[in-house]
Short mmCIF file of C-alpha atoms in Angstrom, two decimals:
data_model
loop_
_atom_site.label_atom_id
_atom_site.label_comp_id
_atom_site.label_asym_id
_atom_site.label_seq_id
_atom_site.Cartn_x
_atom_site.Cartn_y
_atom_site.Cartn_z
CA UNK A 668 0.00 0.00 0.00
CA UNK A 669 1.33 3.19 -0.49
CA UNK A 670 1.53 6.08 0.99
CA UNK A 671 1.94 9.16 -1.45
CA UNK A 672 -1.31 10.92 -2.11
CA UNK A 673 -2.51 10.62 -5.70
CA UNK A 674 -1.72 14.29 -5.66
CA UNK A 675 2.21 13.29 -5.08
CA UNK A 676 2.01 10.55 -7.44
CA UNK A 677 0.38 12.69 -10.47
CA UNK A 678 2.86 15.28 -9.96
CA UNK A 679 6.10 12.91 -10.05
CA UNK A 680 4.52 11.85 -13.39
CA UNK A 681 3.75 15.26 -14.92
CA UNK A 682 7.72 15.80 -13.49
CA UNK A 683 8.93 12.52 -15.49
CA UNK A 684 6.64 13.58 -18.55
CA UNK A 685 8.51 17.09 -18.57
CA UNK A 686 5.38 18.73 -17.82
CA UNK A 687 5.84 20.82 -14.96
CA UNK A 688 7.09 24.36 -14.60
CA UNK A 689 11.07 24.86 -14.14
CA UNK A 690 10.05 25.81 -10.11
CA UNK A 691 8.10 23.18 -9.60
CA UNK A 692 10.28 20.49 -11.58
CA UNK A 693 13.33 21.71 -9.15
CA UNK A 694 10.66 20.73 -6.05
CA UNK A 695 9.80 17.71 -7.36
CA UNK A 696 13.89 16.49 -8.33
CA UNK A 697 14.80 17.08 -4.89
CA UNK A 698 11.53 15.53 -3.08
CA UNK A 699 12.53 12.28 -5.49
CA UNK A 700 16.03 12.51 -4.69
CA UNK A 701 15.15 12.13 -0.56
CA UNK A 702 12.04 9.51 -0.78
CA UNK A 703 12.54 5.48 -1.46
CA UNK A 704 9.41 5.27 -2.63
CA UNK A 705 9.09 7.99 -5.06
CA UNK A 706 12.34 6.71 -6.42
CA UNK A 707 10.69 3.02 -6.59
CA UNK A 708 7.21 4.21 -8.60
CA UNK A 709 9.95 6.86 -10.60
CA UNK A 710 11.65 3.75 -11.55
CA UNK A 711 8.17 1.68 -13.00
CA UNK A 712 7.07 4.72 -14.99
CA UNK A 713 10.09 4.71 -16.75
CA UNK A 714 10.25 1.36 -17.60
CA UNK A 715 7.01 1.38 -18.88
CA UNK A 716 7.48 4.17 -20.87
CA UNK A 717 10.59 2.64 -22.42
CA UNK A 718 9.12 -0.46 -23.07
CA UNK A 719 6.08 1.15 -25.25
CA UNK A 720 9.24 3.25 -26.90
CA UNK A 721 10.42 -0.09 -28.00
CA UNK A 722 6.77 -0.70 -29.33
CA UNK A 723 6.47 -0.96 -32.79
CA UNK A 724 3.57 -2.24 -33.62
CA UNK A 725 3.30 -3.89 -37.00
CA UNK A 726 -0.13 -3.24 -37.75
CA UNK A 727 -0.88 -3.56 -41.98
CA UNK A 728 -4.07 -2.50 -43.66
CA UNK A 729 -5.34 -6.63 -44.20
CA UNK A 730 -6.59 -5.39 -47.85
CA UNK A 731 -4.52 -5.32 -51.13
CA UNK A 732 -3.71 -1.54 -52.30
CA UNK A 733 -6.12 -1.28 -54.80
CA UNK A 734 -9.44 -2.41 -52.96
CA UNK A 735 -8.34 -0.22 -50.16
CA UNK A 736 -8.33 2.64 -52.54
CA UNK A 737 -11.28 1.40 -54.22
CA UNK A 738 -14.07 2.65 -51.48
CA UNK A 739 -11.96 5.83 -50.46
CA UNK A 740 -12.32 6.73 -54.23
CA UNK A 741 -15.86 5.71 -54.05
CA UNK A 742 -16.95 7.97 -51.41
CA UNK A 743 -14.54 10.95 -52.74
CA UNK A 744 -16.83 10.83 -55.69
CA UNK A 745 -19.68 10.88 -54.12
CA UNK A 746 -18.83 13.91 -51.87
CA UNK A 747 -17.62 17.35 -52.95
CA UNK A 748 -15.01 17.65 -54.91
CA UNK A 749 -11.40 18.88 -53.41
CA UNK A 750 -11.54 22.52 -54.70
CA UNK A 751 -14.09 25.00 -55.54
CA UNK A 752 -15.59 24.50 -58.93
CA UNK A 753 -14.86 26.89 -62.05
CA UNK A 754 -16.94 29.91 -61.88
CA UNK A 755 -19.90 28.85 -64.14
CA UNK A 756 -20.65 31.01 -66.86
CA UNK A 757 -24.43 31.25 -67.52
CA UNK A 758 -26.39 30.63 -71.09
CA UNK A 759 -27.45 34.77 -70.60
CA UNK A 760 -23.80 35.72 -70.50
CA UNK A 761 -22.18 33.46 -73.05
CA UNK A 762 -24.92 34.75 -75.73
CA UNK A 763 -24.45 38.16 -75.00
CA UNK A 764 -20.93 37.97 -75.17
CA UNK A 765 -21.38 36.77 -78.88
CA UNK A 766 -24.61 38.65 -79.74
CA UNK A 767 -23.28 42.34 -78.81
CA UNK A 768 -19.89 42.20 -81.25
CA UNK A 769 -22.54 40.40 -83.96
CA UNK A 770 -25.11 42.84 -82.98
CA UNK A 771 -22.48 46.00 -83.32
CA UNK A 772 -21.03 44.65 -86.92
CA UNK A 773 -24.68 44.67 -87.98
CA UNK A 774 -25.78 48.09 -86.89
CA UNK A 775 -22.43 49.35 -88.51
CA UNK A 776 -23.55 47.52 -91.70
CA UNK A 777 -27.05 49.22 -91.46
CA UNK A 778 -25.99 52.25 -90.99
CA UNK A 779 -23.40 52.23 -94.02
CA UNK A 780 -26.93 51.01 -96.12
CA UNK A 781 -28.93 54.22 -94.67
CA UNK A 782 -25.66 56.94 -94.94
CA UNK A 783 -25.45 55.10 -99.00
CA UNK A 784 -29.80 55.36 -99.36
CA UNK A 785 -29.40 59.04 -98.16
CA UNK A 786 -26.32 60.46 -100.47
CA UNK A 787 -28.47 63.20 -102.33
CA UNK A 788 -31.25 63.27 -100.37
CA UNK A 789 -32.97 66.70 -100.03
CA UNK A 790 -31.68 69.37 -97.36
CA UNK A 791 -33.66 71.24 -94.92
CA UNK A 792 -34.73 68.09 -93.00
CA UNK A 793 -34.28 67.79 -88.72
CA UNK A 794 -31.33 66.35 -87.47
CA UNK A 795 -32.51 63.03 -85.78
CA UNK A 796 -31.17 60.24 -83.16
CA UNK A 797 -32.45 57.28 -82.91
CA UNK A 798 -32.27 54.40 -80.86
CA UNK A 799 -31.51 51.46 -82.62
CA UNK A 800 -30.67 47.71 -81.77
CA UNK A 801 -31.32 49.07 -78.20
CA UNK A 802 -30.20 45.66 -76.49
CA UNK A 803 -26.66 45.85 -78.27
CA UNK A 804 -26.63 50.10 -76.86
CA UNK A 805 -26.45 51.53 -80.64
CA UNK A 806 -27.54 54.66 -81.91
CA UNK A 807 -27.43 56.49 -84.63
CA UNK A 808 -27.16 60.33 -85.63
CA UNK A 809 -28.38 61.51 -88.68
CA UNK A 810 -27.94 64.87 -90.11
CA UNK A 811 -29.98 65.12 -93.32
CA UNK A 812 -28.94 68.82 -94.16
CA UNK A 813 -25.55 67.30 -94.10
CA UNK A 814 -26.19 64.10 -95.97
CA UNK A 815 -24.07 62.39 -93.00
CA UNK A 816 -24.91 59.67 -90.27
CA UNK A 817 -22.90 58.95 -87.43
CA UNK A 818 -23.23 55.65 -85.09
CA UNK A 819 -22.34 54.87 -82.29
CA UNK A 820 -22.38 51.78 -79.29
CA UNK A 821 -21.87 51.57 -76.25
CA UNK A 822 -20.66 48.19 -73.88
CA UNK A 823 -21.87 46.80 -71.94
CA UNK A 824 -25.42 48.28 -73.08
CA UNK A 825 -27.64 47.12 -70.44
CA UNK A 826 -26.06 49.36 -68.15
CA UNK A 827 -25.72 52.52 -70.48
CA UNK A 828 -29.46 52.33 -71.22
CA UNK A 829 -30.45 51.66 -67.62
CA UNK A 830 -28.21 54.88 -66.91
CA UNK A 831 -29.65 57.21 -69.42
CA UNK A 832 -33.22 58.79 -70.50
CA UNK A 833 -34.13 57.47 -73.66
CA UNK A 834 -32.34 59.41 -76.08
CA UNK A 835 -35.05 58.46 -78.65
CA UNK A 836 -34.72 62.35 -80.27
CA UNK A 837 -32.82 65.43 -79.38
CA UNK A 838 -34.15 69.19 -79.25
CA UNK A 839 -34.20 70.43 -82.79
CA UNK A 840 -31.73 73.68 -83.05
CA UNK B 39 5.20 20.39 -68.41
CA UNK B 40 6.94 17.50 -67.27
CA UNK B 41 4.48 14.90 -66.45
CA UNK B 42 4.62 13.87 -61.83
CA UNK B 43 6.40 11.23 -60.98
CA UNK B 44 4.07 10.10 -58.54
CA UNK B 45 5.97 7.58 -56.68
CA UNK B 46 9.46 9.24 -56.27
CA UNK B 47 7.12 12.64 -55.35
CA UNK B 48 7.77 13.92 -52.35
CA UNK B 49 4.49 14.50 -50.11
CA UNK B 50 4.19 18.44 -50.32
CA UNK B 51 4.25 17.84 -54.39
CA UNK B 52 1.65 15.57 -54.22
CA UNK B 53 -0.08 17.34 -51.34
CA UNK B 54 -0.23 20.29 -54.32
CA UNK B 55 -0.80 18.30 -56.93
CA UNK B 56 -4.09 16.74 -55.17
CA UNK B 57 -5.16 20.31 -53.82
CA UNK B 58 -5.57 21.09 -57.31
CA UNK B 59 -8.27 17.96 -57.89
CA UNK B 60 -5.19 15.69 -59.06
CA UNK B 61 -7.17 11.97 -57.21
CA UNK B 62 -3.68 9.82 -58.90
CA UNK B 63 -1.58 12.54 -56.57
CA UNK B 64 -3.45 11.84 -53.48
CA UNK B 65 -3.70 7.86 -54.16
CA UNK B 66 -0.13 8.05 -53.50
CA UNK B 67 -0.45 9.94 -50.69
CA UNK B 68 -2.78 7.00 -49.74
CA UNK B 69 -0.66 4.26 -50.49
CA UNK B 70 2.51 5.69 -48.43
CA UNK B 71 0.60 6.38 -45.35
CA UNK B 72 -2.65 3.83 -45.25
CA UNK B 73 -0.71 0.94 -42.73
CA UNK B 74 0.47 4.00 -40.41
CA UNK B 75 -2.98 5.77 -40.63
CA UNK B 76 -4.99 2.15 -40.23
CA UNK B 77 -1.98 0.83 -36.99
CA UNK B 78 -2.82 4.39 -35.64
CA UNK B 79 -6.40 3.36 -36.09
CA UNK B 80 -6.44 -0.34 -34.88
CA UNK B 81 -4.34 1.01 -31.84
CA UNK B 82 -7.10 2.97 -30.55
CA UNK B 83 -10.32 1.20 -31.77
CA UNK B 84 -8.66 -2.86 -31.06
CA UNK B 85 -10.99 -3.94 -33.88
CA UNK B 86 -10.15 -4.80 -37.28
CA UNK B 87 -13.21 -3.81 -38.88
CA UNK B 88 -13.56 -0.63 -37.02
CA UNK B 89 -10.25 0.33 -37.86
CA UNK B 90 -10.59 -0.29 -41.99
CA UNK B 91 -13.85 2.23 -41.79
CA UNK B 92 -12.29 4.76 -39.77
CA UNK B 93 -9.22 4.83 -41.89
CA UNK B 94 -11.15 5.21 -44.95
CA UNK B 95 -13.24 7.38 -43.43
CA UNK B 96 -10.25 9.50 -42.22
CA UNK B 97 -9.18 9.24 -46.26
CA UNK B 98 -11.93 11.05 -47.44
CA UNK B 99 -12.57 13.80 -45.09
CA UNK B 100 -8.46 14.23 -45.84
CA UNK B 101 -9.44 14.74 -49.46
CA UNK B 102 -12.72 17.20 -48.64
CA UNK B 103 -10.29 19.57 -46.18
CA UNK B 104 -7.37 19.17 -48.20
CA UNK B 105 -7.91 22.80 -48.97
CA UNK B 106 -7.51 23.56 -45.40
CA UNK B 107 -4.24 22.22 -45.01
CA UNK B 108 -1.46 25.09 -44.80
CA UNK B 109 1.45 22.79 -44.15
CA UNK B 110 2.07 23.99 -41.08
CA UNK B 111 2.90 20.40 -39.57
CA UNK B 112 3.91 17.02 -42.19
CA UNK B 113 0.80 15.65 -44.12
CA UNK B 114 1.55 12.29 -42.56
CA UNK B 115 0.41 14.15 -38.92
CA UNK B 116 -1.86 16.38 -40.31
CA UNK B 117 -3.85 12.83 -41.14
CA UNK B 118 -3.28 11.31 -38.56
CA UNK B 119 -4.85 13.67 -36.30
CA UNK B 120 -7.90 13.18 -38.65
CA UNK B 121 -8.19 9.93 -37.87
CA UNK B 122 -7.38 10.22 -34.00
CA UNK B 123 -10.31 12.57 -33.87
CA UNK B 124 -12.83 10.16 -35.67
CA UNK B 125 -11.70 7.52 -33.57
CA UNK B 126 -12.28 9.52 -29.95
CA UNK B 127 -15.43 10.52 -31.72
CA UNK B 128 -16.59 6.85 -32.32
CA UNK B 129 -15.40 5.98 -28.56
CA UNK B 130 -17.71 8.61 -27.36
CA UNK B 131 -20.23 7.15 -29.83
CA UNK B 132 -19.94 3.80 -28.60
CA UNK B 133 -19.32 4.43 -24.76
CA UNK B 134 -22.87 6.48 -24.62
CA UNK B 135 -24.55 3.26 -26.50
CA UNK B 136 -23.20 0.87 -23.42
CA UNK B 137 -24.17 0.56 -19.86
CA UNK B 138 -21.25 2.36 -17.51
CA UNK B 139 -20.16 -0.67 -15.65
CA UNK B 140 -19.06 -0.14 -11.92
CA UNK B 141 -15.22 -1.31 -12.86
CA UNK B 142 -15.27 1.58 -15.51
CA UNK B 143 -16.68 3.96 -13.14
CA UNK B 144 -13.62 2.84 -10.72
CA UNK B 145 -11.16 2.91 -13.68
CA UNK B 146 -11.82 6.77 -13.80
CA UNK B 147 -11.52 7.17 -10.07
CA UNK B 148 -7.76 5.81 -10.24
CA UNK B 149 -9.12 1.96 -9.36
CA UNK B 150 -6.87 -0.26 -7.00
CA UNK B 151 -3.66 0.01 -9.37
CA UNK B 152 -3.14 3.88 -7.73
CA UNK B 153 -2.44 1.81 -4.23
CA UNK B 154 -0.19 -1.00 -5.52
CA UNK B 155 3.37 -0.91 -4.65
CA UNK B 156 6.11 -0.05 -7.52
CA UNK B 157 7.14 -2.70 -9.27
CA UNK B 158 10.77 -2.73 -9.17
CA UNK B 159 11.97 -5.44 -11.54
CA UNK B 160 11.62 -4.07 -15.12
CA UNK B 161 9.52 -6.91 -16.88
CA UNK B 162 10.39 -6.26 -20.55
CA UNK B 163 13.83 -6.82 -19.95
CA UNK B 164 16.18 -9.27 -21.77
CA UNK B 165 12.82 -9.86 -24.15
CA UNK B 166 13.36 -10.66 -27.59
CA UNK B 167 11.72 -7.35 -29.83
CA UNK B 168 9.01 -10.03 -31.26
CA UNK B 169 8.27 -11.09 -27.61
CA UNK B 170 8.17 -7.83 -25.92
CA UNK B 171 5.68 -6.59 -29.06
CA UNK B 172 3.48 -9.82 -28.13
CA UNK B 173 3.24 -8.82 -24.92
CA UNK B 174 2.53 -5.09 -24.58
CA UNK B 175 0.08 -5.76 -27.23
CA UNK B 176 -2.26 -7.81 -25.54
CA UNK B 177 -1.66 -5.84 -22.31
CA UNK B 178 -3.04 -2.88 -24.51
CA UNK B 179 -5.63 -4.96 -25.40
CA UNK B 180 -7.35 -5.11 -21.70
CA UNK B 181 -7.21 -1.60 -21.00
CA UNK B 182 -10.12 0.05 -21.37
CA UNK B 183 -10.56 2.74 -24.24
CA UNK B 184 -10.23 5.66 -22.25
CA UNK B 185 -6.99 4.44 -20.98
CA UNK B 186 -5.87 3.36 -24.16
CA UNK B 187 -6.34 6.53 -26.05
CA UNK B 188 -4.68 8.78 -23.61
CA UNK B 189 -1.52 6.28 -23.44
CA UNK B 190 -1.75 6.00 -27.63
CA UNK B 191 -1.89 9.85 -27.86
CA UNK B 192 1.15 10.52 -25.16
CA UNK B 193 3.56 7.80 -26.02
CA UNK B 194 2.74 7.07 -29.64
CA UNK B 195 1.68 10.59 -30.89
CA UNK B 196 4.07 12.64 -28.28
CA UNK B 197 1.15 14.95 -28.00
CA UNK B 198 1.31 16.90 -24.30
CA UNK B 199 -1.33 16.67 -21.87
CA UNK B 200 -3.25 20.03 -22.88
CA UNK B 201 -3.16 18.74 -26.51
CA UNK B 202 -4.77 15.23 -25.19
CA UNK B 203 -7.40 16.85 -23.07
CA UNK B 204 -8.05 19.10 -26.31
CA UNK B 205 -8.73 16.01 -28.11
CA UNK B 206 -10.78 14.01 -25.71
CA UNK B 207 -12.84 17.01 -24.36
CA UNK B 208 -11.98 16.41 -21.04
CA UNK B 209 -9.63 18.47 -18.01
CA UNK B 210 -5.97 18.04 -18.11
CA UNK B 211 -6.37 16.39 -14.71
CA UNK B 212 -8.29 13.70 -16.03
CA UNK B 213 -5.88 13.61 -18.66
CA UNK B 214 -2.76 13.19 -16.04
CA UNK B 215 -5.03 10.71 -13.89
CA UNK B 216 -6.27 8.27 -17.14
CA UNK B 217 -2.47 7.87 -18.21
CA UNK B 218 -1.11 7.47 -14.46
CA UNK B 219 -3.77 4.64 -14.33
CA UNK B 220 -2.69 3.41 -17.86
CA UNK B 221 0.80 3.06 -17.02
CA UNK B 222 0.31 1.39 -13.86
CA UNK B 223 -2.46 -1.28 -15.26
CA UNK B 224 -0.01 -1.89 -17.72
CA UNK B 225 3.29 -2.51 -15.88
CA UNK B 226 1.05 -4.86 -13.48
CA UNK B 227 -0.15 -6.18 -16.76
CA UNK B 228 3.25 -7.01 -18.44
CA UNK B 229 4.46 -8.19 -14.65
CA UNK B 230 1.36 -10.70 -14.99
CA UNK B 231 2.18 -11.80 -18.25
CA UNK B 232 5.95 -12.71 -17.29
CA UNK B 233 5.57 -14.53 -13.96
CA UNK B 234 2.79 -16.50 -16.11
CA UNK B 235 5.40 -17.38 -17.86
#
């Protein structure tokens, strides 16, 4: 039967386990160094210790490499994948980003049809703007006294026409 | 680009390669570390079965935080304190599913071991390495989990008593009194086992 308190007894293994303050560790050295019977249970949890040291367990996954993998790969496919996924680009943006540039090469091709139409045409008519294409943000300017038409887009046109009155005509001079 | 050499790789390149969806990359990783992450495992858990899931288990939550990992410790511990955690978790699992028996109940208190007298005579001596391994396995064998965890976690894992009660959700003094007990029950065990023989 002993006689150290479990308080002594935790203490000479938090000492052994290099656990306890530098002041307290000098306390505990010199208590061991005085008492048999610290010395005796100092002396079993070391030996303990160095037997599980010596421990090496030889412990091999009982399943060949590839079936081991097998359900691990399984469940990895079933569960999200290891890194966020590429930003997804939506139907709406990937046909906008091909319909403005179409849409823009078309309005320039109009308005090279109108400005050709008008060479000639009689002076003394209002200068006019109009909106046209107004998803792909084109408009054009046309200045009949002048025999001249102007056009011009803006990008990204949803936001220029949210942004702006409708610029459908201008004041006449 | 050169095409990874997955087997002469060294971990943090496949660690990289596998962070970046690369499954070949981390079925290396799986293949160098499985016995240690599955021993580490079977240590704790003393069932074969138990210890296959867990490991697997461990395997894939590796692969769903692999983003998380920094590299602030190896990948080989960074793993293995995966699978130490879903282990404690099953123990808690499993210990709320059974009825507390009264030895278990003294087990916690310190149980008779606390008043036994030091054994002086160092049992494991002048054992053969196979022997000694026989030995302090079964003696694991019959402590009980909470025991065995704390011991498998100081001695195995080197992790310090605040780290421990960290991972067991439990006081550092429960900590210090489970491996106290743990040593003792097995030095009395191992004594056992030689003057059996």
């Amino acid at each position: 039967m002993t006689s150290m308190t479990e308080e002594q007894q935790l203490r000479l293994q938090a000492f052994l386990d290099a656990e306890l303050p530098e002041k307290d560790a000098r306390e505990v050295a010199a208590w061991l160094a005085g008492d048999a019977e610290a010395t005796r249970l100092a002396g079993e949890l070391r030996n303990t210790r160095r037997a599980l040291a010596d421990f090496k367990p030889e412990w091999r996954v009982p399943e060949s490499r590839e079936f081991y993998w097998s359900k691990i790969k399984r469940e990895m496919d079933k569960s999200a994948p290891v890194q966020a996924p590429a930003q997804s680009v939506s139907l709406f943006t990937l046909l906008r980003r091909i319909l403005v540039p179409l849409g823009a090469v078309a309005v320039l091709a109009l308005a090279g049809i109108i400005t050709l139409h008008q060479v000639g045409a009689p002076a003394g008519h209002p200068v006019q703007v109009n909106a046209i294409l107004a998803d792909a943000g084109g408009y054009t300017y046309r200045d009949e006294a002048q025999g001249m038409t102007v056009v011009w887009l803006s990008y990204p046109a949803e936001k220029k026409l949210a942004d702006s009155p409708s610029p459908d005509t201008l004041p006449q001079k | 680009m050169a095409e990874l050499e997955y087997s002469s790789a060294d971990d943090r390149v496949l660690v990289g390669a596998a962070q970046k969806g690369d499954t070949d990359a981390f079925e290396e990783l799986v293949a160098r570390h499985r016995d240690k992450i599955y021993a580490r495992a079977f240590s704790m858990m003393r069932n074969e079965d138990e210890a296959i899931d867990l490991s697997q288990e461990a395997w894939v939550k590796g692969w769903q935080r692999l983003a998380q990992f920094q590299g602030e410790s190896s990948f080989a511990t960074w793993i293995t304190r995966i699978v130490i955690n879903l282990c404690l978790d099953e123990l808690r699992k499993q210990k709320r599913r059974r009825t507390e028996s009264i030895e278990e109940l003294d087990e916690e208190a310190g149980g008779v071991e606390r008043q036994m007298p030091a054994i002086t005579t160092n049992p494991t001596e002048r054992l053969e390495r196979g022997e000694l391994r026989q030995r302090i396995d079964r003696a694991l064998q019959q402590l009980s989990h909470e025991h065995r965890s704390v011991l498998v976690l100081h001695e195995f894992e080197e992790m310090e008593y605040k780290e421990i009660a960290k991972a067991m959700d439990c006081s550092i003094g429960t900590v210090m009194s489970r491996l106290f007990y743990a040593r003792r029950k097995l030095a009395a065990l191992l004594a056992d086992l030689k003057s059996e023989k």
